[in-house]
Coordinates of C-alpha atoms in Angstrom, one line a residue:
X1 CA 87.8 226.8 -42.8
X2 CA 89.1 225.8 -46.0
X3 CA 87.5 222.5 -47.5
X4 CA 89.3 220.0 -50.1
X5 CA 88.9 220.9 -53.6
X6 CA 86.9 217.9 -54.5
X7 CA 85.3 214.5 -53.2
X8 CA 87.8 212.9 -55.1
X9 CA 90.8 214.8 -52.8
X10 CA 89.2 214.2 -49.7
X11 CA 88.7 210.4 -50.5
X12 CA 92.2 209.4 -50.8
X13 CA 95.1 209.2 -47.6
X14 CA 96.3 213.4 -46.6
X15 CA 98.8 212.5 -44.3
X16 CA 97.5 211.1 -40.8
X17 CA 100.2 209.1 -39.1
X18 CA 100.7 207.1 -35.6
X19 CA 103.4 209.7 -35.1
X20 CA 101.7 212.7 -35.8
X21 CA 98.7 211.2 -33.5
X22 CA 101.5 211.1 -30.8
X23 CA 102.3 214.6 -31.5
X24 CA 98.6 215.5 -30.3
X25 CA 98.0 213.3 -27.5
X26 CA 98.3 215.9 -24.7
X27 CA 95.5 217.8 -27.4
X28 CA 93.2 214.8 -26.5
X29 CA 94.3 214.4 -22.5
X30 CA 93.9 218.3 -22.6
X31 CA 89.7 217.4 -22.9
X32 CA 90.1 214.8 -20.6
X33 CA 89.6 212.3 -22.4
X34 CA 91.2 208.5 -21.8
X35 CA 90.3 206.6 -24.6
X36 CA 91.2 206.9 -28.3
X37 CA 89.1 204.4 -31.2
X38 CA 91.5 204.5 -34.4
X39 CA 91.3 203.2 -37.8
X40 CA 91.9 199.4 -38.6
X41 CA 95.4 198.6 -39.3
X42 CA 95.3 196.3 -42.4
X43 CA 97.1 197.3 -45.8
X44 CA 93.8 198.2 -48.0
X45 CA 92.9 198.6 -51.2
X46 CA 94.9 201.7 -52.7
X47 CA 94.0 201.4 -56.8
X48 CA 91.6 204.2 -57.1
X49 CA 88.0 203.5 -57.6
X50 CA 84.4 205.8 -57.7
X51 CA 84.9 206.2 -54.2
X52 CA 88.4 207.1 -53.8
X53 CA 90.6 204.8 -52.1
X54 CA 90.8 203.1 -48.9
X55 CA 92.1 205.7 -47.0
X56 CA 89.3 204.8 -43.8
X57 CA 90.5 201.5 -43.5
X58 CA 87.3 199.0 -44.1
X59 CA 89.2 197.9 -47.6
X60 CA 91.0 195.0 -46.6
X61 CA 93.6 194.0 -49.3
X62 CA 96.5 192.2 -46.9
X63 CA 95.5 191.0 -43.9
X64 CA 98.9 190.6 -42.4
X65 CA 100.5 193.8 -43.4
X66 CA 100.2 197.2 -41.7
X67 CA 99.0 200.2 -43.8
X68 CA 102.2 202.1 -44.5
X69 CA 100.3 204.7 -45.0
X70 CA 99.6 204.9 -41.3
X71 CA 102.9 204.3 -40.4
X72 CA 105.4 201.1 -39.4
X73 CA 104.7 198.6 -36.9
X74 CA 107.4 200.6 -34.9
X75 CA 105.1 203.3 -35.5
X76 CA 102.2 201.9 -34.2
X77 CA 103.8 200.5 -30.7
X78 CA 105.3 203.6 -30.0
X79 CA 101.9 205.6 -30.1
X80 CA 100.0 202.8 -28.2
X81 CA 103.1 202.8 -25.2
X82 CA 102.8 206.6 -25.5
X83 CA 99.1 206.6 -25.3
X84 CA 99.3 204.1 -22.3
X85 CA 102.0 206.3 -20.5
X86 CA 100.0 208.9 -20.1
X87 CA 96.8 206.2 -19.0
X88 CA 95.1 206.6 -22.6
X89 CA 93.3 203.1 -24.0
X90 CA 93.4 202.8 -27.4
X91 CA 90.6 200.6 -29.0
X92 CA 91.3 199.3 -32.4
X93 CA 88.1 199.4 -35.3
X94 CA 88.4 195.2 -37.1
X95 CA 86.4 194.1 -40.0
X96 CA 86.1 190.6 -40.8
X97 CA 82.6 191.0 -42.8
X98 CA 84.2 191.5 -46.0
X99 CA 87.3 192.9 -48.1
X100 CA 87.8 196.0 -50.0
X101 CA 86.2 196.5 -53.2
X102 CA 87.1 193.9 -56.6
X103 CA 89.8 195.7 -58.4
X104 CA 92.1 193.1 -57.6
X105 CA 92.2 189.2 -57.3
X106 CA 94.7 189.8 -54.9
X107 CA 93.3 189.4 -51.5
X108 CA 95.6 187.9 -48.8
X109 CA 95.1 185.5 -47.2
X110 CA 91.9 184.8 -48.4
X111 CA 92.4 184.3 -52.2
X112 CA 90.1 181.3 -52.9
X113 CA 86.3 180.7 -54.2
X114 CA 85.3 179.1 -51.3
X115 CA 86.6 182.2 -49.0
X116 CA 83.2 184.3 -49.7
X117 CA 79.7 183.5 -49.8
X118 CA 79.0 182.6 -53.2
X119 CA 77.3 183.6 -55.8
X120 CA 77.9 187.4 -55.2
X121 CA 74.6 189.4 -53.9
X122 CA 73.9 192.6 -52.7
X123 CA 71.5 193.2 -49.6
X124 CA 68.1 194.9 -50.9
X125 CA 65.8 194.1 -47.8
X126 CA 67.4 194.6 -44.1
X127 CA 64.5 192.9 -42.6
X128 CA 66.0 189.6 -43.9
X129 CA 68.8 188.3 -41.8
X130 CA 69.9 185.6 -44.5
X131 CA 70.7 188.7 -46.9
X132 CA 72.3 190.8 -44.1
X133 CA 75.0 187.7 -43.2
X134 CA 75.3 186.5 -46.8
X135 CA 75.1 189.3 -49.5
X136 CA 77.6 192.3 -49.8
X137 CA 77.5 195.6 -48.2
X138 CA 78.7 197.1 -51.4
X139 CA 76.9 197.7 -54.2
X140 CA 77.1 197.0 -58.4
X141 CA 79.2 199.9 -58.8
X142 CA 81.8 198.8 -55.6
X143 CA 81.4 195.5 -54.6
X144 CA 82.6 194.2 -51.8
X145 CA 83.0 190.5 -51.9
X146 CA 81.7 189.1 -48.5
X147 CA 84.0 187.0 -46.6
X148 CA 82.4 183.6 -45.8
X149 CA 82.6 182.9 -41.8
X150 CA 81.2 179.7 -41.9
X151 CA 84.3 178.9 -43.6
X152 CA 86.8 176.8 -41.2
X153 CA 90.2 178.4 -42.8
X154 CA 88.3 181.9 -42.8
X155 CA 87.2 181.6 -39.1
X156 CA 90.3 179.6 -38.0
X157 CA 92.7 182.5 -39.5
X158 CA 90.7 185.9 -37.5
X159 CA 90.6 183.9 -34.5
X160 CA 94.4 183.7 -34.8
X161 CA 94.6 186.6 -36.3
X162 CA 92.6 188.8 -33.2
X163 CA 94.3 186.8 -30.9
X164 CA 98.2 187.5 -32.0
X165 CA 97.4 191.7 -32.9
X166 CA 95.9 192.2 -29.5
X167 CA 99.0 190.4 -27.9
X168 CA 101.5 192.0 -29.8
X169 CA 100.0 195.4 -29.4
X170 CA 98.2 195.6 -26.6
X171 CA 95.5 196.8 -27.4
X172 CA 92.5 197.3 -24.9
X173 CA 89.5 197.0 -26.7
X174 CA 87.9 196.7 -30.4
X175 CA 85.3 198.2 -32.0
X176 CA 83.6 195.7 -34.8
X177 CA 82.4 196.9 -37.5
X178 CA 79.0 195.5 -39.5
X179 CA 78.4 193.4 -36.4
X180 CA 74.5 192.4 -37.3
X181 CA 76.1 190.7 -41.1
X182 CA 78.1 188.2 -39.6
X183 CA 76.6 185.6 -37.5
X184 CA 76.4 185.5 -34.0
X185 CA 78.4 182.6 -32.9
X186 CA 81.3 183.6 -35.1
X187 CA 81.4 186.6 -33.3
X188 CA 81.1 184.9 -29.7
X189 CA 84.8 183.2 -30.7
X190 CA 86.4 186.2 -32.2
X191 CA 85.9 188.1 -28.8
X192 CA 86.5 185.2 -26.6
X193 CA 90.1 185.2 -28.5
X194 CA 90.3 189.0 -28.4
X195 CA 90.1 189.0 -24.6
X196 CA 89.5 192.5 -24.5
X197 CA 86.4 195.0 -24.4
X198 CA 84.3 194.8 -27.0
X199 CA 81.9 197.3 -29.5
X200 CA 79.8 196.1 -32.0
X201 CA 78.6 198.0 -34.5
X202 CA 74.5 198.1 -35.7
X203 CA 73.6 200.5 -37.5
X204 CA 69.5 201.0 -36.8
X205 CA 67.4 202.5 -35.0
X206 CA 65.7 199.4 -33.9
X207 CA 66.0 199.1 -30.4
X208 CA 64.8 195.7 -29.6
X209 CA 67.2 194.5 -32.8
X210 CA 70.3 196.4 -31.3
X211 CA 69.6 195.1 -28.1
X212 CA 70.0 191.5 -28.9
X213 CA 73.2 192.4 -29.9
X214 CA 74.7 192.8 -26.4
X215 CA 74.7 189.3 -25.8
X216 CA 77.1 189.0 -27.9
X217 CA 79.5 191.7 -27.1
X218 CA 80.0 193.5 -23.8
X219 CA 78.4 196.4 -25.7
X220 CA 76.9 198.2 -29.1
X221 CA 77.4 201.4 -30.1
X222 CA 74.1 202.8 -29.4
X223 CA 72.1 203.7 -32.5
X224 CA 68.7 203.7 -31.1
X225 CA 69.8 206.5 -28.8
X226 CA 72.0 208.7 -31.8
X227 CA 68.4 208.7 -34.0
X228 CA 66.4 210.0 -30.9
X229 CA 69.1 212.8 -29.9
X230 CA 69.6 214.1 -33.5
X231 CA 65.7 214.3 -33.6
X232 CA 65.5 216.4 -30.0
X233 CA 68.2 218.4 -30.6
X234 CA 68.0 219.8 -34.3
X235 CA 67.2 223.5 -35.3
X236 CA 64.3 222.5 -37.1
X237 CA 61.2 223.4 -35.7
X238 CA 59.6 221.6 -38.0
X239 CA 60.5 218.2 -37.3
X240 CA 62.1 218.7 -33.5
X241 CA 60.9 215.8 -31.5
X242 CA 59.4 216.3 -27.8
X243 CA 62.0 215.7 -24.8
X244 CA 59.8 212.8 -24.1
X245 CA 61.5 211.1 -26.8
X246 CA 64.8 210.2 -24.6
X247 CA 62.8 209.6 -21.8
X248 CA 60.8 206.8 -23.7
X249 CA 64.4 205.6 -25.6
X250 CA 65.3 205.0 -21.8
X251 CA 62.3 202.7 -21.4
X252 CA 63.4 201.0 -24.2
X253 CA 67.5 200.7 -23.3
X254 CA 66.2 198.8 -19.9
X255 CA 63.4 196.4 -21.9
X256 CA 65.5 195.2 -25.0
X257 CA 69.8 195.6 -23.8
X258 CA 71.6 193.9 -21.7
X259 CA 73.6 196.7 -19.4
X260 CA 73.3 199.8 -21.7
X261 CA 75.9 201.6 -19.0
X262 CA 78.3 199.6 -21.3
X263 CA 77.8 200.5 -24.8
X264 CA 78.8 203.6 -26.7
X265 CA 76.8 206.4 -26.8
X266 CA 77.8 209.4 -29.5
X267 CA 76.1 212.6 -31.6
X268 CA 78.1 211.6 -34.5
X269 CA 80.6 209.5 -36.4
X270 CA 82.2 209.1 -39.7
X271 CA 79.7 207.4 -41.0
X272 CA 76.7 209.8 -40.2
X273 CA 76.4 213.4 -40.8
X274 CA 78.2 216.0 -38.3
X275 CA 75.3 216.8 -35.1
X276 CA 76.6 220.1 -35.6
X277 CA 75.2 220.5 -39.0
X278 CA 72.1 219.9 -37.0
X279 CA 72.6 222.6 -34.6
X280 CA 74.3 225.9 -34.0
X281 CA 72.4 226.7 -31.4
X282 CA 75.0 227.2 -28.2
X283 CA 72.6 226.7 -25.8
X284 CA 71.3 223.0 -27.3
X285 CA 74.6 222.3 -28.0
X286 CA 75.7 222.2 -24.9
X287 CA 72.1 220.3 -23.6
X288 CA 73.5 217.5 -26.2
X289 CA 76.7 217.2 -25.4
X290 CA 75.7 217.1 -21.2
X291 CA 73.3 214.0 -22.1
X292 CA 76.0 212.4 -24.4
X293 CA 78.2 212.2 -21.4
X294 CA 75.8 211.9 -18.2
X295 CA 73.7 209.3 -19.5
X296 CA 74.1 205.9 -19.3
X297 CA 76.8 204.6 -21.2
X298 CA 80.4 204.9 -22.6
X299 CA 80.5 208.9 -24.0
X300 CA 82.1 208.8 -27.9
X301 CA 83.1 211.8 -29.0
X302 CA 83.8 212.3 -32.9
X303 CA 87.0 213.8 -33.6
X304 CA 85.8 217.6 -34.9
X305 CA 83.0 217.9 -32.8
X306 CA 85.1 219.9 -30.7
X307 CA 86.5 222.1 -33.2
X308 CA 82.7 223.2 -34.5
X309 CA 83.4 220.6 -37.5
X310 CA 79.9 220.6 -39.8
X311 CA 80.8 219.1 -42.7
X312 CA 81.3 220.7 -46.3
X313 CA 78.4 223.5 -46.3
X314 CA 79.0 224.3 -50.0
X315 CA 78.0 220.5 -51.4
X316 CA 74.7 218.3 -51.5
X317 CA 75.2 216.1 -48.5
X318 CA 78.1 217.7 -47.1
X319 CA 77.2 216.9 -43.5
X320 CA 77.4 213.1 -44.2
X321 CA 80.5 210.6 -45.5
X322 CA 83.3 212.1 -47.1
X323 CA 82.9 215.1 -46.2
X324 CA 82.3 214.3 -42.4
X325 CA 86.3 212.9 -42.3
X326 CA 87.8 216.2 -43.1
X327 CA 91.3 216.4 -41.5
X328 CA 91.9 218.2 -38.0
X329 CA 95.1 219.6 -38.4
X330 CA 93.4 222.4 -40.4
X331 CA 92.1 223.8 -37.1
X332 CA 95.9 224.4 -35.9
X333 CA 94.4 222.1 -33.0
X334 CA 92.7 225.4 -31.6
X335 CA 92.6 224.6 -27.5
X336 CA 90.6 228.2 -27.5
X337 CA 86.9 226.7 -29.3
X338 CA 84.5 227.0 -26.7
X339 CA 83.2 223.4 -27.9
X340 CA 87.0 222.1 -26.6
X341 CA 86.8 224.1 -23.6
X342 CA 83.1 223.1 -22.7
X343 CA 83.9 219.0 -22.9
X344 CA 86.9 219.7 -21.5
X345 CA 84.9 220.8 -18.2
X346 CA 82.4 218.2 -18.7
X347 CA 85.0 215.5 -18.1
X348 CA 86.7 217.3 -15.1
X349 CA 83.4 217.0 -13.6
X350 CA 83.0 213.2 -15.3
X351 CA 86.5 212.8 -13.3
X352 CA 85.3 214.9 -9.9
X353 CA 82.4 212.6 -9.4
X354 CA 84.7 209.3 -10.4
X355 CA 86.5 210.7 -7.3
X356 CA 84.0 210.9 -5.1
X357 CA 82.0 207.9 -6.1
X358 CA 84.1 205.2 -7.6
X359 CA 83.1 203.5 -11.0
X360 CA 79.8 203.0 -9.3
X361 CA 78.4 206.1 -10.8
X362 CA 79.1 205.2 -13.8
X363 CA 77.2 202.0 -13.3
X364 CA 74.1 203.5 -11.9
X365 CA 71.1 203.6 -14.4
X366 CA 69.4 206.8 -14.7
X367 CA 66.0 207.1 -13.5
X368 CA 63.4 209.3 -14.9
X369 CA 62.1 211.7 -12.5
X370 CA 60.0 214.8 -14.4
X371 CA 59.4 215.2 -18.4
X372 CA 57.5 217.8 -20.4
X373 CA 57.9 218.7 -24.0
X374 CA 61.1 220.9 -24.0
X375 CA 62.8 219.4 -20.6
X376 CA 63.8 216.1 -19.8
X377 CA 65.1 215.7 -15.4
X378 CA 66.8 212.5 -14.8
X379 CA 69.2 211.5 -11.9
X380 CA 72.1 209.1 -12.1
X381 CA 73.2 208.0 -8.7
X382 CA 73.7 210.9 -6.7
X383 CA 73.6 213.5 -9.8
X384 CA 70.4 214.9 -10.6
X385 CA 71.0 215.9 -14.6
X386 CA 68.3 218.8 -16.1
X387 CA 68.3 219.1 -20.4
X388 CA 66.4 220.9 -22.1
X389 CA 66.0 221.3 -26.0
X390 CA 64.4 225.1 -26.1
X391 CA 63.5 227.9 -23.9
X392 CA 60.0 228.1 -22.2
X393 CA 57.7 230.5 -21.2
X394 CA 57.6 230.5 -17.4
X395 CA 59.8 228.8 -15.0
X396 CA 59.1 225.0 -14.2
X397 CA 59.5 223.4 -10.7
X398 CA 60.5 220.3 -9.8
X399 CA 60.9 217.9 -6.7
X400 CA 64.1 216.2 -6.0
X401 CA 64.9 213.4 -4.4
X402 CA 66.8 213.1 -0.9
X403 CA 67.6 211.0 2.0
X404 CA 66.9 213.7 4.3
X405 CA 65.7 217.1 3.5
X406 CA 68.2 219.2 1.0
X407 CA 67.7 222.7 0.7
X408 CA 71.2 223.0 -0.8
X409 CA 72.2 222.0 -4.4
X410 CA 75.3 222.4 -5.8
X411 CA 75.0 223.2 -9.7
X412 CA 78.6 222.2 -11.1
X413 CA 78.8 223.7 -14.5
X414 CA 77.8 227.2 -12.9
X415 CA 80.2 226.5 -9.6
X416 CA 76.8 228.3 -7.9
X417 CA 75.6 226.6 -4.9
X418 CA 71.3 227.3 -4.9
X419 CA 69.2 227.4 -2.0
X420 CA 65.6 225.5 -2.1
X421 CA 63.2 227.6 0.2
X422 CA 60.4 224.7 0.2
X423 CA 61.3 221.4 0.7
X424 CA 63.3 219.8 -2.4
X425 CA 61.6 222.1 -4.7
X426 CA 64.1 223.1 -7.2
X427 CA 63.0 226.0 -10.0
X428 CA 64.0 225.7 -13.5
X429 CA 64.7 229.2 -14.9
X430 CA 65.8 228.4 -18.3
X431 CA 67.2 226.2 -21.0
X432 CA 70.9 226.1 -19.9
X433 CA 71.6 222.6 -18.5
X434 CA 72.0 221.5 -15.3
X435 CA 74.3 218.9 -13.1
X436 CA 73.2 219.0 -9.0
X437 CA 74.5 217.5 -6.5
X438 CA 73.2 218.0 -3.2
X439 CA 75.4 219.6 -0.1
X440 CA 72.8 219.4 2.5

């Protein structure tokens, strides 16, 4: 694949519009997937600074105008009623934490003193809550002023503001970005006025911390959850963690959140580095990917993933932000990539068992029922779900759980129906993953 020239090249806007995003919607139906997260549709900052432009759209310079860059609000409507039409959601990423970076005094609507937590700070310890609400998420080199949502005309203009682009859009959902730096109760009115689903962004690993989040929003996007998977499902045999390491993340999800069938779970996004810079491995690939979206939660997938996307090899940090946003359309949008192909079956059988079962499945918790170093058995309503993270020496055996006796499984990547000679004793050959349902 051919990579930008330079960091500076791949920071700034290369052409993304609503209605090229139209032009590739059957590409995303095609994986089966019914949900698109896009960009927040503020003008932002676009004078050039160390870190390009704001091309990603967590600049804000005008809250009340549309990047053109993006496209017109025709634009936009057209792509959401074309995305609905074919029973696609599109959930729209807001920021009201701060504003783009201070090359300009410009800042609309909030152009006063009083608008931002004053005097200026940055946050140097993340273990103290005051600092994460009130200092900037920037830095010396980029500030980013922090908006103060304490203020009545600040609060009083998002909850207006939320309110009107949900209406006039229709949106059906938002992802929040830097939820843990404003405070709570702010947050509790923004998504009583947004109406709509809701993600909030907190980005640790601390599951207890995350947790608390989820009474707040109907979900997080799960961190705690993204740290352990990177760490079971690396290359590395150095620092690849035990299997037990979901299994105990589990225990944690039902102690500290809320309903964790209702948060985002992902491998990757644009602001971590590509999971497949973590793994080439086809076999742990496709273990990853098979927990991502048969676990509990709301499966995210990072746009690349499915194209083998890994980031700029050829730089320090090329896995990780900018090089992690590199644009798709270099891929010719290649429906052929066994990565496409293989999500693209794990959401028929996301949709076969929808089918059968209703949103109930979805709903069901999964329940630990064997663990060892390199496998991890779980089941999920009626689905009994087998990962592993490497091969083993000698097959492993495990009981599974039925009503009445099964001796019939049906494995539905594979299509191969098994027989279990003793009683609900299923044998684990290899690494490859598994989904069973039973047909006894």
């Amino acid at each position: 694949m051919e990579y930008p020239s330079s960091e500076k090249a791949i920071r700034n806007y290369c052409g993304g519009t609503y209605s090229g995003a139209i032009d590739q919607l059957d590409y995303i139906a095609g994986m089966g997937f019914n949900a698109i997260w896009i960009s927040p549709i503020p003008l932002n900052i676009d004078k050039e600074t160390i870190y390009g432009v704001g091309w990603h759209g967590y600049w804000l310079n005008h809250l009340y105008q549309l990047n053109a860059y993006f496209g017109s609000e025709k634009d936009l409507l057209d792509f959401i009623q074309a995305a609905h039409k074919r029973d696609i959601w599109i959930m729209l990423d807001v920021v009201a934490n701060h504003v783009g970076p201070n090359v300009t005094t410009n800042y609309v609507p909030f152009d006063k003193y009083e608008h931002y937590h004053q005097p200026l700070c940055f946050i140097k310890d993340y273990n103290n809550q005051t600092q994460v609400e009130y200092c900037s998420i920037g830095n010396e080199e980029l500030p980013l002023p922090d908006l103060n949502t304490e203020n009545s005309f600040v609060v009083s203009t998002f909850l207006s503001w939320i309110d009107q682009t949900i209406r006039k859009y229709n949106f059906d959902g938002i992802r929040i970005d830097t939820f843990r730096h404003v405070r709570k109760s702010f947050w509790k009115d923004y998504i009583r006025s947004a109406d709509v689903y809701s993600l909030g962004e907190i980005a640790t690993s601390n599951t207890s911390y995350v947790g608390k989040y989820q009474f707040v929003a109907d979900g997080v996007i799960h961190y705690p959850l993204y740290y352990a998977l990177k760490s079971v499902f690396t290359d590395n045999n150095q620092t690849r963690k035990s299997m037990t390491t979901l299994e105990q993340q589990v225990q944690q999800n039902e102690l500290y959140f809320k309903d964790t069938t209702l948060c985002g779970t992902f491998l990757d996004n644009h602001d971590q580095d590509r999971f497949l810079s973590y793994t080439q491995n086809r076999i742990r690939i496709q273990n990853a990917l098979v927990y991502l979206m048969f676990s509990d939660g709301i499966p995210i997938v990072y746009m690349g993933t499915e194209q083998n996307f890994t980031g700029n090899p050829f730089v320090k940090n090329g896995a990780g932000d900018p090089w992690n946003r590199e644009a798709l359309w270099r891929t010719g949008y290649d429906r052929s990539n066994w990565i496409y192909n293989f999500i693209k079956k794990l959401n028929q059988i996301r949709l076969l068992l929808k089918q059968i079962y209703g949103e109930t499945f979805f709903r069901a918790h999964q329940q630990t029922l064997a663990v060892d170093q390199y496998t991890y058995v779980y089941k999920k309503g009626p689905l009994i779900v087998i990962v592993s993270n490497q091969s083993f020496p000698k097959p492993k055996y495990i009981s599974l759980p039925c009503e009445i006796q099964c001796n019939k499984w049906k494995e539905l990547l594979s299509g191969k129906t098994h027989q279990v000679n003793r009683p609900n004793l299923f044998r684990i050959n290899n690494e490859l993953p598994k989904l069973l349902l039973s047909v006894a």
